[in-house]
Structures are given as C-alpha cells and as structure tokens.
mmCIF file with all atom_site columns, N, CA and C in Angstrom:
data_model
loop_
_atom_site.group_PDB
_atom_site.id
_atom_site.type_symbol
_atom_site.label_atom_id
_atom_site.label_alt_id
_atom_site.label_comp_id
_atom_site.label_asym_id
_atom_site.label_entity_id
_atom_site.label_seq_id
_atom_site.pdbx_PDB_ins_code
_atom_site.Cartn_x
_atom_site.Cartn_y
_atom_site.Cartn_z
_atom_site.occupancy
_atom_site.B_iso_or_equiv
_atom_site.pdbx_formal_charge
_atom_site.auth_seq_id
_atom_site.auth_comp_id
_atom_site.auth_asym_id
_atom_site.auth_atom_id
_atom_site.pdbx_PDB_model_num
ATOM 1   N N  . CYS V 1 1  ? 48.859 33.985 -15.049 1.00 63.00 ? 1  CYS V N  1
ATOM 2   C CA . CYS V 1 1  ? 48.785 35.376 -14.612 1.00 63.00 ? 1  CYS V CA 1
ATOM 3   C C  . CYS V 1 1  ? 50.189 35.971 -14.663 1.00 63.00 ? 1  CYS V C  1
ATOM 4   N N  . HIS V 1 2  ? 50.305 37.160 -15.189 1.00 78.00 ? 2  HIS V N  1
ATOM 5   C CA . HIS V 1 2  ? 51.617 37.775 -15.335 1.00 78.00 ? 2  HIS V CA 1
ATOM 6   C C  . HIS V 1 2  ? 51.903 38.804 -14.252 1.00 78.00 ? 2  HIS V C  1
ATOM 7   N N  . GLY V 1 3  ? 50.992 38.988 -13.299 1.00 87.00 ? 3  GLY V N  1
ATOM 8   C CA . GLY V 1 3  ? 51.270 39.800 -12.126 1.00 87.00 ? 3  GLY V CA 1
ATOM 9   C C  . GLY V 1 3  ? 50.987 41.279 -12.252 1.00 87.00 ? 3  GLY V C  1
ATOM 10  N N  . SER V 1 4  ? 50.355 41.716 -13.328 1.00 94.00 ? 4  SER V N  1
ATOM 11  C CA . SER V 1 4  ? 50.026 43.132 -13.446 1.00 94.00 ? 4  SER V CA 1
ATOM 12  C C  . SER V 1 4  ? 48.878 43.480 -12.512 1.00 94.00 ? 4  SER V C  1
ATOM 13  N N  . THR V 1 5  ? 48.876 44.720 -12.060 1.00 95.00 ? 5  THR V N  1
ATOM 14  C CA . THR V 1 5  ? 47.769 45.213 -11.247 1.00 95.00 ? 5  THR V CA 1
ATOM 15  C C  . THR V 1 5  ? 47.260 46.500 -11.878 1.00 95.00 ? 5  THR V C  1
ATOM 16  N N  . PHE V 1 6  ? 45.960 46.741 -11.688 1.00 95.00 ? 6  PHE V N  1
ATOM 17  C CA . PHE V 1 6  ? 45.299 47.878 -12.318 1.00 95.00 ? 6  PHE V CA 1
ATOM 18  C C  . PHE V 1 6  ? 44.490 48.635 -11.281 1.00 95.00 ? 6  PHE V C  1
ATOM 19  N N  . ASP V 1 7  ? 44.302 49.952 -11.507 1.00 96.00 ? 7  ASP V N  1
ATOM 20  C CA . ASP V 1 7  ? 43.437 50.719 -10.622 1.00 96.00 ? 7  ASP V CA 1
ATOM 21  C C  . ASP V 1 7  ? 41.986 50.529 -11.057 1.00 96.00 ? 7  ASP V C  1
ATOM 22  N N  . VAL V 1 8  ? 41.035 51.173 -10.361 1.00 94.00 ? 8  VAL V N  1
ATOM 23  C CA . VAL V 1 8  ? 39.621 50.956 -10.652 1.00 94.00 ? 8  VAL V CA 1
ATOM 24  C C  . VAL V 1 8  ? 39.211 51.489 -12.024 1.00 94.00 ? 8  VAL V C  1
ATOM 25  N N  . ALA V 1 9  ? 40.009 52.352 -12.641 1.00 92.00 ? 9  ALA V N  1
ATOM 26  C CA . ALA V 1 9  ? 39.726 52.855 -13.979 1.00 92.00 ? 9  ALA V CA 1
ATOM 27  C C  . ALA V 1 9  ? 40.371 51.991 -15.063 1.00 92.00 ? 9  ALA V C  1
ATOM 28  N N  . GLY V 1 10 ? 41.080 50.920 -14.669 1.00 93.00 ? 10 GLY V N  1
ATOM 29  C CA . GLY V 1 10 ? 41.703 50.022 -15.635 1.00 93.00 ? 10 GLY V CA 1
ATOM 30  C C  . GLY V 1 10 ? 43.095 50.434 -16.073 1.00 93.00 ? 10 GLY V C  1
ATOM 31  N N  . ARG V 1 11 ? 43.687 51.393 -15.375 1.00 94.00 ? 11 ARG V N  1
ATOM 32  C CA . ARG V 1 11 ? 45.048 51.817 -15.722 1.00 94.00 ? 11 ARG V CA 1
ATOM 33  C C  . ARG V 1 11 ? 46.054 50.919 -15.025 1.00 94.00 ? 11 ARG V C  1
ATOM 34  N N  . VAL V 1 12 ? 47.061 50.489 -15.770 1.00 95.00 ? 12 VAL V N  1
ATOM 35  C CA . VAL V 1 12 ? 48.084 49.609 -15.210 1.00 95.00 ? 12 VAL V CA 1
ATOM 36  C C  . VAL V 1 12 ? 48.983 50.429 -14.287 1.00 95.00 ? 12 VAL V C  1
ATOM 37  N N  . PHE V 1 13 ? 49.347 49.815 -13.152 1.00 94.00 ? 13 PHE V N  1
ATOM 38  C CA . PHE V 1 13 ? 50.254 50.479 -12.230 1.00 94.00 ? 13 PHE V CA 1
ATOM 39  C C  . PHE V 1 13 ? 51.664 50.513 -12.811 1.00 94.00 ? 13 PHE V C  1
ATOM 40  N N  . LYS V 1 14 ? 52.416 51.515 -12.419 1.00 93.00 ? 14 LYS V N  1
ATOM 41  C CA . LYS V 1 14 ? 53.796 51.701 -12.881 1.00 93.00 ? 14 LYS V CA 1
ATOM 42  C C  . LYS V 1 14 ? 54.660 50.494 -12.505 1.00 93.00 ? 14 LYS V C  1
ATOM 43  N N  . ASN V 1 15 ? 55.602 50.173 -13.370 1.00 89.00 ? 15 ASN V N  1
ATOM 44  C CA . ASN V 1 15 ? 56.562 49.083 -13.152 1.00 89.00 ? 15 ASN V CA 1
ATOM 45  C C  . ASN V 1 15 ? 55.899 47.704 -13.066 1.00 89.00 ? 15 ASN V C  1
ATOM 46  N N  . LYS V 1 16 ? 54.825 47.505 -13.811 1.00 92.00 ? 16 LYS V N  1
ATOM 47  C CA . LYS V 1 16 ? 54.164 46.212 -13.915 1.00 92.00 ? 16 LYS V CA 1
ATOM 48  C C  . LYS V 1 16 ? 54.302 45.721 -15.356 1.00 92.00 ? 16 LYS V C  1
ATOM 49  N N  . PRO V 1 17 ? 54.196 44.414 -15.608 1.00 92.00 ? 17 PRO V N  1
ATOM 50  C CA . PRO V 1 17 ? 54.482 43.885 -16.936 1.00 92.00 ? 17 PRO V CA 1
ATOM 51  C C  . PRO V 1 17 ? 53.457 44.198 -18.030 1.00 92.00 ? 17 PRO V C  1
ATOM 52  N N  . ALA V 1 18 ? 52.246 44.592 -17.696 1.00 92.00 ? 18 ALA V N  1
ATOM 53  C CA . ALA V 1 18 ? 51.248 44.858 -18.743 1.00 92.00 ? 18 ALA V CA 1
ATOM 54  C C  . ALA V 1 18 ? 51.695 46.056 -19.587 1.00 92.00 ? 18 ALA V C  1
ATOM 55  N N  . PRO V 1 19 ? 51.653 45.926 -20.924 1.00 92.00 ? 19 PRO V N  1
ATOM 56  C CA . PRO V 1 19 ? 52.113 47.010 -21.792 1.00 92.00 ? 19 PRO V CA 1
ATOM 57  C C  . PRO V 1 19 ? 51.104 48.154 -21.909 1.00 92.00 ? 19 PRO V C  1
ATOM 58  N N  . ASP V 1 20 ? 49.827 47.878 -21.657 1.00 94.00 ? 20 ASP V N  1
ATOM 59  C CA . ASP V 1 20 ? 48.788 48.881 -21.862 1.00 94.00 ? 20 ASP V CA 1
ATOM 60  C C  . ASP V 1 20 ? 47.757 48.828 -20.747 1.00 94.00 ? 20 ASP V C  1
ATOM 61  N N  . ASN V 1 21 ? 46.972 49.897 -20.671 1.00 95.00 ? 21 ASN V N  1
ATOM 62  C CA . ASN V 1 21 ? 45.819 49.919 -19.775 1.00 95.00 ? 21 ASN V CA 1
ATOM 63  C C  . ASN V 1 21 ? 44.768 48.955 -20.315 1.00 95.00 ? 21 ASN V C  1
ATOM 64  N N  . LEU V 1 22 ? 43.801 48.601 -19.464 1.00 94.00 ? 22 LEU V N  1
ATOM 65  C CA . LEU V 1 22 ? 42.699 47.756 -19.910 1.00 94.00 ? 22 LEU V CA 1
ATOM 66  C C  . LEU V 1 22 ? 41.812 48.549 -20.864 1.00 94.00 ? 22 LEU V C  1
ATOM 67  N N  . GLU V 1 23 ? 41.264 47.871 -21.871 1.00 94.00 ? 23 GLU V N  1
ATOM 68  C CA . GLU V 1 23 ? 40.371 48.544 -22.816 1.00 94.00 ? 23 GLU V CA 1
ATOM 69  C C  . GLU V 1 23 ? 38.972 48.659 -22.226 1.00 94.00 ? 23 GLU V C  1
ATOM 70  N N  . VAL V 1 24 ? 38.314 49.763 -22.519 1.00 89.00 ? 24 VAL V N  1
ATOM 71  C CA . VAL V 1 24 ? 36.928 49.955 -22.096 1.00 89.00 ? 24 VAL V CA 1
ATOM 72  C C  . VAL V 1 24 ? 36.049 49.585 -23.286 1.00 89.00 ? 24 VAL V C  1
ATOM 73  N N  . PRO V 1 25 ? 35.193 48.580 -23.144 1.00 91.00 ? 25 PRO V N  1
ATOM 74  C CA . PRO V 1 25 ? 34.365 48.152 -24.268 1.00 91.00 ? 25 PRO V CA 1
ATOM 75  C C  . PRO V 1 25 ? 33.296 49.200 -24.600 1.00 91.00 ? 25 PRO V C  1
ATOM 76  N N  . PRO V 1 26 ? 32.747 49.157 -25.816 1.00 92.00 ? 26 PRO V N  1
ATOM 77  C CA . PRO V 1 26 ? 31.633 50.043 -26.139 1.00 92.00 ? 26 PRO V CA 1
ATOM 78  C C  . PRO V 1 26 ? 30.491 49.798 -25.151 1.00 92.00 ? 26 PRO V C  1
ATOM 79  N N  . HIS V 1 27 ? 29.865 50.874 -24.716 1.00 90.00 ? 27 HIS V N  1
ATOM 80  C CA . HIS V 1 27 ? 28.799 50.736 -23.722 1.00 90.00 ? 27 HIS V CA 1
ATOM 81  C C  . HIS V 1 27 ? 27.891 51.955 -23.759 1.00 90.00 ? 27 HIS V C  1
ATOM 82  N N  . MET V 1 28 ? 26.738 51.833 -23.120 1.00 90.00 ? 28 MET V N  1
ATOM 83  C CA . MET V 1 28 ? 25.843 52.971 -22.949 1.00 90.00 ? 28 MET V CA 1
ATOM 84  C C  . MET V 1 28 ? 24.980 52.747 -21.711 1.00 90.00 ? 28 MET V C  1
ATOM 85  N N  . TYR V 1 29 ? 24.584 53.837 -21.091 1.00 92.00 ? 29 TYR V N  1
ATOM 86  C CA . TYR V 1 29 ? 23.736 53.776 -19.911 1.00 92.00 ? 29 TYR V CA 1
ATOM 87  C C  . TYR V 1 29 ? 22.281 53.823 -20.365 1.00 92.00 ? 29 TYR V C  1
ATOM 88  N N  . LEU V 1 30 ? 21.519 52.795 -20.031 1.00 93.00 ? 30 LEU V N  1
ATOM 89  C CA . LEU V 1 30 ? 20.106 52.749 -20.376 1.00 93.00 ? 30 LEU V CA 1
ATOM 90  C C  . LEU V 1 30 ? 19.269 53.485 -19.340 1.00 93.00 ? 30 LEU V C  1
ATOM 91  N N  . SER V 1 31 ? 19.770 53.527 -18.111 1.00 96.00 ? 31 SER V N  1
ATOM 92  C CA . SER V 1 31 ? 19.112 54.257 -17.023 1.00 96.00 ? 31 SER V CA 1
ATOM 93  C C  . SER V 1 31 ? 20.165 54.497 -15.943 1.00 96.00 ? 31 SER V C  1
ATOM 94  N N  . ASP V 1 32 ? 19.737 55.042 -14.833 1.00 97.00 ? 32 ASP V N  1
ATOM 95  C CA . ASP V 1 32 ? 20.671 55.273 -13.725 1.00 97.00 ? 32 ASP V CA 1
ATOM 96  C C  . ASP V 1 32 ? 21.203 53.980 -13.127 1.00 97.00 ? 32 ASP V C  1
ATOM 97  N N  . THR V 1 33 ? 20.516 52.874 -13.355 1.00 97.00 ? 33 THR V N  1
ATOM 98  C CA . THR V 1 33 ? 20.907 51.607 -12.738 1.00 97.00 ? 33 THR V CA 1
ATOM 99  C C  . THR V 1 33 ? 21.201 50.493 -13.739 1.00 97.00 ? 33 THR V C  1
ATOM 100 N N  . VAL V 1 34 ? 21.116 50.786 -15.061 1.00 96.00 ? 34 VAL V N  1
ATOM 101 C CA . VAL V 1 34 ? 21.330 49.749 -16.081 1.00 96.00 ? 34 VAL V CA 1
ATOM 102 C C  . VAL V 1 34 ? 22.400 50.204 -17.064 1.00 96.00 ? 34 VAL V C  1
ATOM 103 N N  . LEU V 1 35 ? 23.419 49.360 -17.223 1.00 94.00 ? 35 LEU V N  1
ATOM 104 C CA . LEU V 1 35 ? 24.521 49.620 -18.146 1.00 94.00 ? 35 LEU V CA 1
ATOM 105 C C  . LEU V 1 35 ? 24.514 48.526 -19.208 1.00 94.00 ? 35 LEU V C  1
ATOM 106 N N  . LEU V 1 36 ? 24.474 48.920 -20.492 1.00 94.00 ? 36 LEU V N  1
ATOM 107 C CA . LEU V 1 36 ? 24.527 47.968 -21.600 1.00 94.00 ? 36 LEU V CA 1
ATOM 108 C C  . LEU V 1 36 ? 25.958 47.941 -22.127 1.00 94.00 ? 36 LEU V C  1
ATOM 109 N N  . ILE V 1 37 ? 26.581 46.761 -22.097 1.00 94.00 ? 37 ILE V N  1
ATOM 110 C CA . ILE V 1 37 ? 27.957 46.608 -22.555 1.00 94.00 ? 37 ILE V CA 1
ATOM 111 C C  . ILE V 1 37 ? 27.957 45.884 -23.889 1.00 94.00 ? 37 ILE V C  1
ATOM 112 N N  . GLY V 1 38 ? 28.711 46.399 -24.853 1.00 92.00 ? 38 GLY V N  1
ATOM 113 C CA . GLY V 1 38 ? 28.838 45.752 -26.146 1.00 92.00 ? 38 GLY V CA 1
ATOM 114 C C  . GLY V 1 38 ? 28.222 46.546 -27.277 1.00 92.00 ? 38 GLY V C  1
ATOM 115 N N  . GLU V 1 39 ? 27.517 47.611 -26.972 1.00 75.00 ? 39 GLU V N  1
ATOM 116 C CA . GLU V 1 39 ? 26.944 48.477 -27.995 1.00 75.00 ? 39 GLU V CA 1
ATOM 117 C C  . GLU V 1 39 ? 27.164 49.923 -27.574 1.00 75.00 ? 39 GLU V C  1
ATOM 118 N N  . ASP V 1 40 ? 27.072 50.811 -28.538 1.00 61.00 ? 40 ASP V N  1
ATOM 119 C CA . ASP V 1 40 ? 27.100 52.226 -28.201 1.00 61.00 ? 40 ASP V CA 1
ATOM 120 C C  . ASP V 1 40 ? 26.147 52.978 -29.119 1.00 61.00 ? 40 ASP V C  1
ATOM 121 N N  . LYS V 1 41 ? 25.958 54.247 -28.887 1.00 66.00 ? 41 LYS V N  1
ATOM 122 C CA . LYS V 1 41 ? 24.991 55.029 -29.647 1.00 66.00 ? 41 LYS V CA 1
ATOM 123 C C  . LYS V 1 41 ? 25.422 55.249 -31.097 1.00 66.00 ? 41 LYS V C  1
ATOM 124 N N  . LYS V 1 42 ? 26.707 55.064 -31.410 1.00 62.00 ? 42 LYS V N  1
ATOM 125 C CA . LYS V 1 42 ? 27.210 55.265 -32.770 1.00 62.00 ? 42 LYS V CA 1
ATOM 126 C C  . LYS V 1 42 ? 26.782 54.147 -33.710 1.00 62.00 ? 42 LYS V C  1
ATOM 127 N N  . ALA V 1 43 ? 26.511 52.970 -33.159 1.00 51.00 ? 43 ALA V N  1
ATOM 128 C CA . ALA V 1 43 ? 26.199 51.786 -33.982 1.00 51.00 ? 43 ALA V CA 1
ATOM 129 C C  . ALA V 1 43 ? 24.824 51.863 -34.602 1.00 51.00 ? 43 ALA V C  1
#
C-alpha cells in the first residue's frame, strides 16, 4: 500500500502519492437497485 486516500467519488486527496484519480469502469443501471459493472450502452 502506498498510502493514498480517496474520497467517495474516487478522487485522490491532495498531497498523496497516487498520480491519478481512480478510474470508473463502464457501467449501466438496470433498475433503481441493480448496477451492471463492466458493460455500457455503447457496446
């Protein structure tokens, strides 16, 4: 672990070693309670 911390949106906090924010994978909402990760409507 390199000690970086991120907010709930995946953004790295200032003055931490991570060079970038966390990536958001392709996803789509199938319903109000179901989230499909790994695909999107463009595919």
